[in-house]
Amino acid sequence: MTLTERFIRYTQFDTQSDENSQTTPSTPKQLVFAQFLRDEMIAEGMADVVLDDMGYLYGTLPASDAECEALPTIGFISHYDTSPDCSGNGVKARIIEQYDGENIVLSEGVVSSVEKFPELLQHKGEDIIVTDGHTLLGADDKAGIAEIMQAMCWLRDHQEVRHGKVRIAFNPDEEIGMGAHHFDVERFGCDWAYTVDGGELGELEYENFNAASARVTVSGVSVHPGYAKGKMLNAARIATEFAALLPAYETPERTEGYEGFYHLTGMEGTCEKAHLNYIIRDHDRKKFEQRKAVVIAAAKEINVRYGSEVCTVEVRDQYYNMLEEISPRPHIIERAKRAMQEAGVEPKVQPIRGGTDGAQLSFKGLPCPNLFTGAVNFHGPHEFVSIQVMQKAVETIVNIAKV
């Protein structure tokens, strides 16, 4: 089976996760695909294939020979859920051979224009896979799964290429931040691993945001507005004062690179009660702690103005910058860089303005940088992937695994 055939076959499974679900996987349809992958892994000759009751799928490519069994065990991980932001039902993938650099009509009235999506021009002359404009493609992260599987099959068929034991794993619910929660690091049994869940050619990511959530509650006093003087505390209005106390220019729409932010993700309120939900992000751990302190200080200021019981804030850490766990092990990054260069790919090291399963896994004892897949414009109908870049991802995985 070719890489392209494998990937398009995977896109036919609807695997959206659901952030409102209390189960794992968050949707039953994810498990349907996991069972398909389990059967495929067995058919392709993978050993120790296990699908647990929460949808985590593990398998092994045995070492090429007895001598290589003593080598470190390296892992490759991808997630099989797709984003809740856009439908993944009835994906109609289409190959555009030797893309000409012009606008792409996905369907009537739906156009991927080079003006709006200039990244298309980086793939002129390549064969790209697009949608019909009504669903996402699912390359995030079925491209990663296809690339890992194709690399394992290649190594299986080329016994002359020596390698240690390789472990692979596919998990649910990454798109809702739950992908690493039930990942069994001990069962996986790797010295280190790589998530294959990045974007453009050459991306290598081992720095991500430190992340926290903040839930702000403002308690007011409701009184008839005609007789409210000196009595009313309007929680909704006070909540806007809280928001104004945070730095106005440190928001997602005004930051880039290593710059952190406060992001108001939702608010609701009445005179009697109001809530604001924030996420707090920064690559620098010290600045991250300072940002959390700013939110707490804002609540204290509101209480100085209106009373000690008016404003409360609950701050919870979500994940940390994997750089802390990976920087003591530079050989993990150097191996990935060398593997890319051997495949004719220039490594592009950049910070993630977000998080990955690899960040959480790194703090669970499994150092886990992120590799490119070739997927572009995630989570929407303008998503596409280059076949040539996918092939380079396969080569990179093979080069990492081999002696």
XYZ file of C-alpha atoms in Angstrom:
403
model
C 0.000 0.000 0.000
C 1.356 3.438 -0.887
C 1.620 6.261 1.624
C -1.063 8.245 -0.228
C -3.473 5.305 -0.336
C -2.944 4.668 3.356
C -3.573 8.287 4.320
C -6.700 8.728 2.181
C -8.057 5.488 3.592
C -7.620 6.869 7.103
C -9.457 10.108 6.265
C -12.631 8.110 5.628
C -13.034 7.549 9.364
C -14.870 10.283 11.272
C -12.932 10.645 14.516
C -13.909 14.010 15.998
C -13.341 14.288 19.738
C -15.797 16.044 22.075
C -14.618 18.418 24.791
C -17.948 18.104 26.633
C -17.716 14.338 26.997
C -16.761 12.620 30.248
C -15.613 9.362 28.635
C -12.313 8.165 27.178
C -12.254 8.137 24.217
C -14.562 11.130 24.240
C -16.501 9.738 21.247
C -17.256 6.080 20.371
C -16.396 6.642 16.701
C -12.749 7.160 17.628
C -12.637 3.599 18.911
C -13.900 2.308 15.545
C -10.795 3.742 13.875
C -8.543 2.517 16.679
C -9.821 -1.028 16.143
C -9.167 -0.696 12.410
C -5.608 0.458 13.116
C -5.079 -2.416 15.548
C -6.069 -4.925 12.887
C -3.889 -3.198 10.322
C -0.873 -3.209 12.638
C -1.285 -6.952 13.189
C -1.692 -7.567 9.455
C 1.462 -5.559 8.741
C 3.457 -7.736 11.139
C 3.772 -5.486 14.166
C 4.374 -7.309 17.446
C 2.919 -6.748 20.939
C -0.135 -4.957 19.513
C -2.421 -3.867 22.351
C -5.533 -1.668 22.285
C -6.592 -0.851 25.838
C -10.120 -0.060 26.984
C -9.531 3.693 26.737
C -8.472 3.600 23.097
C -4.685 3.761 23.483
C -3.027 1.596 20.869
C 0.543 0.294 21.216
C 2.740 -1.843 18.994
C 6.327 -2.876 18.332
C 8.649 -3.222 15.387
C 11.221 -5.730 16.709
C 14.916 -4.966 16.427
C 16.497 -5.932 13.126
C 18.880 -8.419 14.765
C 19.927 -9.743 18.164
C 22.824 -7.323 18.483
C 20.513 -4.329 17.965
C 18.172 -5.443 20.732
C 20.516 -3.770 23.234
C 20.056 -0.363 21.590
C 17.785 2.290 23.133
C 14.094 1.837 22.348
C 12.729 4.806 20.402
C 9.020 5.601 20.061
C 6.799 7.435 17.579
C 3.364 8.728 18.590
C 0.403 10.288 16.758
C -3.199 11.011 17.698
C -6.151 9.753 15.699
C -8.876 12.179 16.788
C -9.704 15.243 14.708
C -10.744 18.686 15.874
C -14.283 19.427 17.096
C -13.994 22.766 15.262
C -14.977 21.356 11.869
C -16.825 18.285 10.630
C -14.798 15.187 9.827
C -17.766 13.234 8.483
C -17.716 12.232 4.811
C -14.272 13.607 3.964
C -13.767 13.771 0.199
C -10.023 13.949 -0.316
C -8.776 15.013 -3.744
C -5.242 14.929 -5.156
C -4.070 17.924 -7.163
C -1.069 16.752 -9.153
C 1.763 19.239 -9.714
C -0.084 22.135 -8.113
C 0.266 25.190 -10.362
C 0.296 27.927 -7.717
C -3.163 29.252 -8.557
C -6.334 29.527 -6.470
C -7.949 26.150 -5.741
C -11.715 25.793 -6.135
C -12.665 23.210 -3.521
C -16.368 23.348 -4.383
C -18.862 25.926 -5.571
C -18.286 29.095 -3.568
C -15.401 27.626 -1.529
C -11.959 28.692 -2.735
C -8.512 28.314 -1.190
C -6.951 31.490 -2.535
C -3.224 32.139 -2.523
C -3.946 35.626 -1.211
C -5.626 34.298 1.905
C -3.479 31.153 2.166
C -0.045 32.165 0.807
C 1.499 28.995 2.245
C 0.066 27.217 -0.806
C 2.785 28.809 -2.917
C 5.467 26.937 -0.986
C 4.102 23.748 -2.556
C 3.949 24.791 -6.195
C 4.878 21.826 -8.375
C 4.067 19.295 -5.647
C 1.141 16.903 -5.420
C -1.192 18.099 -2.688
C -4.263 16.558 -1.101
C -7.200 18.875 -0.399
C -10.817 18.622 0.760
C -14.040 19.426 -1.082
C -14.498 22.481 1.141
C -17.153 21.003 3.431
C -15.024 19.141 5.999
C -11.548 19.215 7.382
C -9.069 16.801 5.812
C -7.852 15.132 8.993
C -4.147 15.345 8.182
C -3.900 16.519 11.778
C -2.977 13.867 12.667
C -3.827 11.025 10.313
C -0.896 12.128 8.180
C 1.319 11.383 11.171
C -0.222 7.943 11.623
C 0.184 7.132 7.925
C 3.819 8.273 7.994
C 4.651 6.185 11.060
C 2.960 3.097 9.615
C 4.664 3.544 6.246
C 8.054 3.933 7.918
C 7.529 0.769 9.989
C 6.551 -1.196 6.885
C 9.623 0.081 5.034
C 11.939 -0.975 7.852
C 10.188 -4.360 8.027
C 10.818 -4.902 4.317
C 14.471 -3.758 4.380
C 16.217 -6.168 6.704
C 19.586 -4.785 5.594
C 18.809 -1.559 7.485
C 19.737 -2.169 11.111
C 17.675 -0.664 13.924
C 16.784 -1.221 17.540
C 13.317 -1.992 18.841
C 10.845 0.681 17.784
C 7.609 1.315 19.632
C 4.614 3.095 18.118
C 1.457 4.414 19.761
C -1.738 6.089 18.593
C -4.020 7.850 21.043
C -7.423 9.571 21.218
C -8.492 13.029 22.374
C -5.378 15.114 21.712
C -7.502 17.872 20.208
C -9.308 18.397 23.513
C -6.120 18.356 25.593
C -6.626 14.835 26.968
C -4.357 12.799 24.708
C -1.572 12.157 27.215
C -3.728 11.801 30.299
C -4.095 8.020 30.124
C -0.984 7.248 28.075
C 0.845 4.360 29.767
C 4.479 5.460 29.661
C 5.638 2.370 31.538
C 3.879 0.018 29.112
C 5.287 1.986 26.162
C 8.776 1.300 27.513
C 10.811 3.781 25.486
C 13.994 5.674 26.304
C 12.549 8.622 24.412
C 9.991 9.280 21.674
C 8.767 11.757 19.063
C 5.230 12.913 18.423
C 4.636 13.145 14.667
C 2.113 15.963 14.792
C 3.769 19.076 13.365
C 3.167 21.131 10.259
C 5.391 22.270 7.429
C 8.496 20.578 6.074
C 11.365 20.485 8.563
C 9.502 21.647 11.640
C 11.144 20.386 14.819
C 9.581 21.563 18.048
C 10.781 21.028 21.571
C 9.676 24.243 23.226
C 6.066 24.981 24.083
C 4.078 27.286 26.314
C 3.784 26.858 30.029
C 0.021 26.852 30.432
C -2.552 27.596 33.108
C -6.271 28.303 33.274
C -7.910 30.940 35.444
C -11.554 30.939 36.513
C -12.634 34.325 37.863
C -15.878 34.655 39.819
C -17.425 37.993 40.741
C -20.254 38.020 43.283
C -22.561 41.035 43.240
C -25.595 42.359 45.053
C -28.783 42.774 43.064
C -31.088 45.626 44.039
C -33.870 47.402 42.126
C -31.990 49.964 40.003
C -34.298 52.727 41.113
C -33.155 52.322 44.693
C -29.643 50.932 44.157
C -27.428 53.783 45.306
C -24.963 52.605 47.911
C -26.380 49.072 47.789
C -25.956 47.458 44.373
C -22.805 45.649 43.292
C -23.159 44.871 39.587
C -21.086 41.733 39.085
C -21.129 41.916 35.278
C -19.833 45.498 35.281
C -17.197 44.729 37.933
C -16.042 41.820 35.782
C -15.225 44.279 33.003
C -13.097 46.212 35.498
C -11.198 43.017 36.236
C -10.553 42.464 32.530
C -9.291 46.030 32.195
C -6.676 45.413 34.919
C -4.817 42.898 32.730
C -2.274 44.176 30.162
C -4.261 45.196 27.085
C -1.520 44.406 24.586
C -0.580 40.981 25.953
C -3.269 39.016 24.134
C -3.027 36.318 21.401
C -3.899 38.720 18.596
C -1.027 41.034 19.560
C 1.768 38.584 20.312
C 4.007 36.161 18.423
C 7.101 33.978 18.792
C 8.113 33.643 22.415
C 5.718 36.333 23.645
C 3.186 35.154 26.216
C -0.385 36.318 26.735
C -3.611 36.361 28.714
C -6.541 35.085 26.667
C -10.138 35.697 27.706
C -11.863 32.569 26.379
C -15.330 33.253 27.721
C -17.447 35.426 29.990
C -20.975 35.485 31.271
C -22.681 37.572 33.894
C -25.650 39.199 35.533
C -25.880 41.789 38.231
C -25.648 39.072 40.846
C -22.903 36.802 39.452
C -20.276 36.916 36.699
C -17.584 34.544 35.452
C -14.527 35.098 33.275
C -12.416 32.250 31.909
C -8.798 32.845 30.928
C -5.883 30.836 29.662
C -2.408 32.064 30.615
C 0.596 31.265 28.437
C 4.337 31.947 28.423
C 7.420 30.050 27.264
C 9.541 31.433 30.094
C 8.732 29.720 33.406
C 9.569 32.803 35.497
C 7.375 35.058 33.358
C 4.662 32.400 33.487
C 4.632 32.541 37.280
C 4.543 36.337 37.101
C 1.524 36.221 34.805
C -0.376 34.045 37.253
C 0.548 36.507 39.996
C -0.841 39.391 37.909
C -4.230 37.634 37.664
C -4.309 37.019 41.414
C -3.298 40.629 42.079
C -6.128 41.869 39.847
C -8.620 39.949 41.984
C -7.142 41.490 45.118
C -7.488 44.967 43.602
C -11.168 44.350 42.877
C -11.642 43.304 46.486
C -9.908 46.462 47.701
C -12.407 48.455 45.667
C -15.573 46.531 46.521
C -15.004 44.195 49.454
C -13.023 41.084 50.306
C -15.648 38.565 49.178
C -16.487 40.080 45.801
C -13.842 38.523 43.521
C -12.228 35.100 43.674
C -9.888 33.448 41.185
C -8.894 29.808 40.747
C -5.662 29.290 38.813
C -4.722 25.796 37.664
C -1.557 24.759 35.875
C -2.209 22.694 32.747
C 1.210 21.800 31.323
C 4.783 23.074 31.201
C 7.471 23.799 28.633
C 8.972 20.472 27.559
C 12.327 22.228 27.063
C 12.954 21.693 30.781
C 12.902 17.929 30.265
C 14.535 17.768 26.831
C 17.434 20.224 27.187
C 19.394 17.819 29.471
C 19.177 15.251 26.635
C 20.471 17.122 23.561
C 21.159 13.875 21.679
C 17.388 13.474 21.143
C 17.259 16.721 19.172
C 20.560 16.155 17.383
C 19.357 12.748 16.195
C 16.218 14.315 14.720
C 18.181 17.096 13.023
C 20.624 14.619 11.512
C 17.761 12.413 10.329
C 16.148 15.353 8.543
C 19.426 16.408 6.925
C 20.005 12.850 5.669
C 16.566 13.111 4.038
C 17.537 16.403 2.384
C 15.419 18.461 4.776
C 16.622 21.591 6.532
C 15.502 21.484 10.191
C 13.358 24.427 11.265
C 13.503 24.675 15.025
C 10.718 26.854 16.378
C 8.666 27.230 19.546
C 5.123 25.926 19.693
C 2.602 28.620 20.528
C 0.494 25.991 22.209
C 1.041 22.540 23.628
C 1.306 18.941 22.450
C 0.861 15.514 23.950
C 4.650 15.452 23.917
C 4.826 18.255 26.464
C 2.761 16.302 28.970
C 4.545 13.051 28.179
C 7.916 14.723 28.722
C 6.891 15.539 32.286
C 5.657 11.968 32.742
C 9.200 10.747 32.104
C 9.119 10.303 28.319
C 11.088 13.082 26.553
C 9.086 13.720 23.403
C 9.831 16.445 20.796
C 7.511 17.019 17.842
C 8.220 16.290 14.150
C 6.625 17.687 10.989
C 3.886 15.860 9.077
C 3.304 18.233 6.148
C -0.225 19.168 7.265
C -1.201 22.824 6.731
C -4.222 24.930 7.781
C -5.406 22.547 10.470
C -8.979 22.306 11.739
C -10.842 23.625 8.730
C -11.944 23.006 5.138
C -8.808 24.669 3.703
C -6.536 22.042 5.268
C -4.141 20.355 2.858
C -1.036 18.193 2.859
C 1.776 17.693 0.362
C 2.500 14.107 -0.655
C 6.164 14.940 -1.178
C 6.454 16.412 2.332
C 4.731 13.350 3.780
C 7.309 11.186 2.040
C 10.088 13.262 3.617
C 8.479 12.687 7.003
C 8.617 8.931 6.379
C 12.304 9.191 5.471
C 12.967 11.205 8.625
C 11.281 8.586 10.848
C 13.288 5.814 9.172
C 16.530 7.759 9.638
C 15.816 8.371 13.322
C 15.129 4.678 13.896
C 18.083 3.206 12.044
C 21.538 2.634 13.500
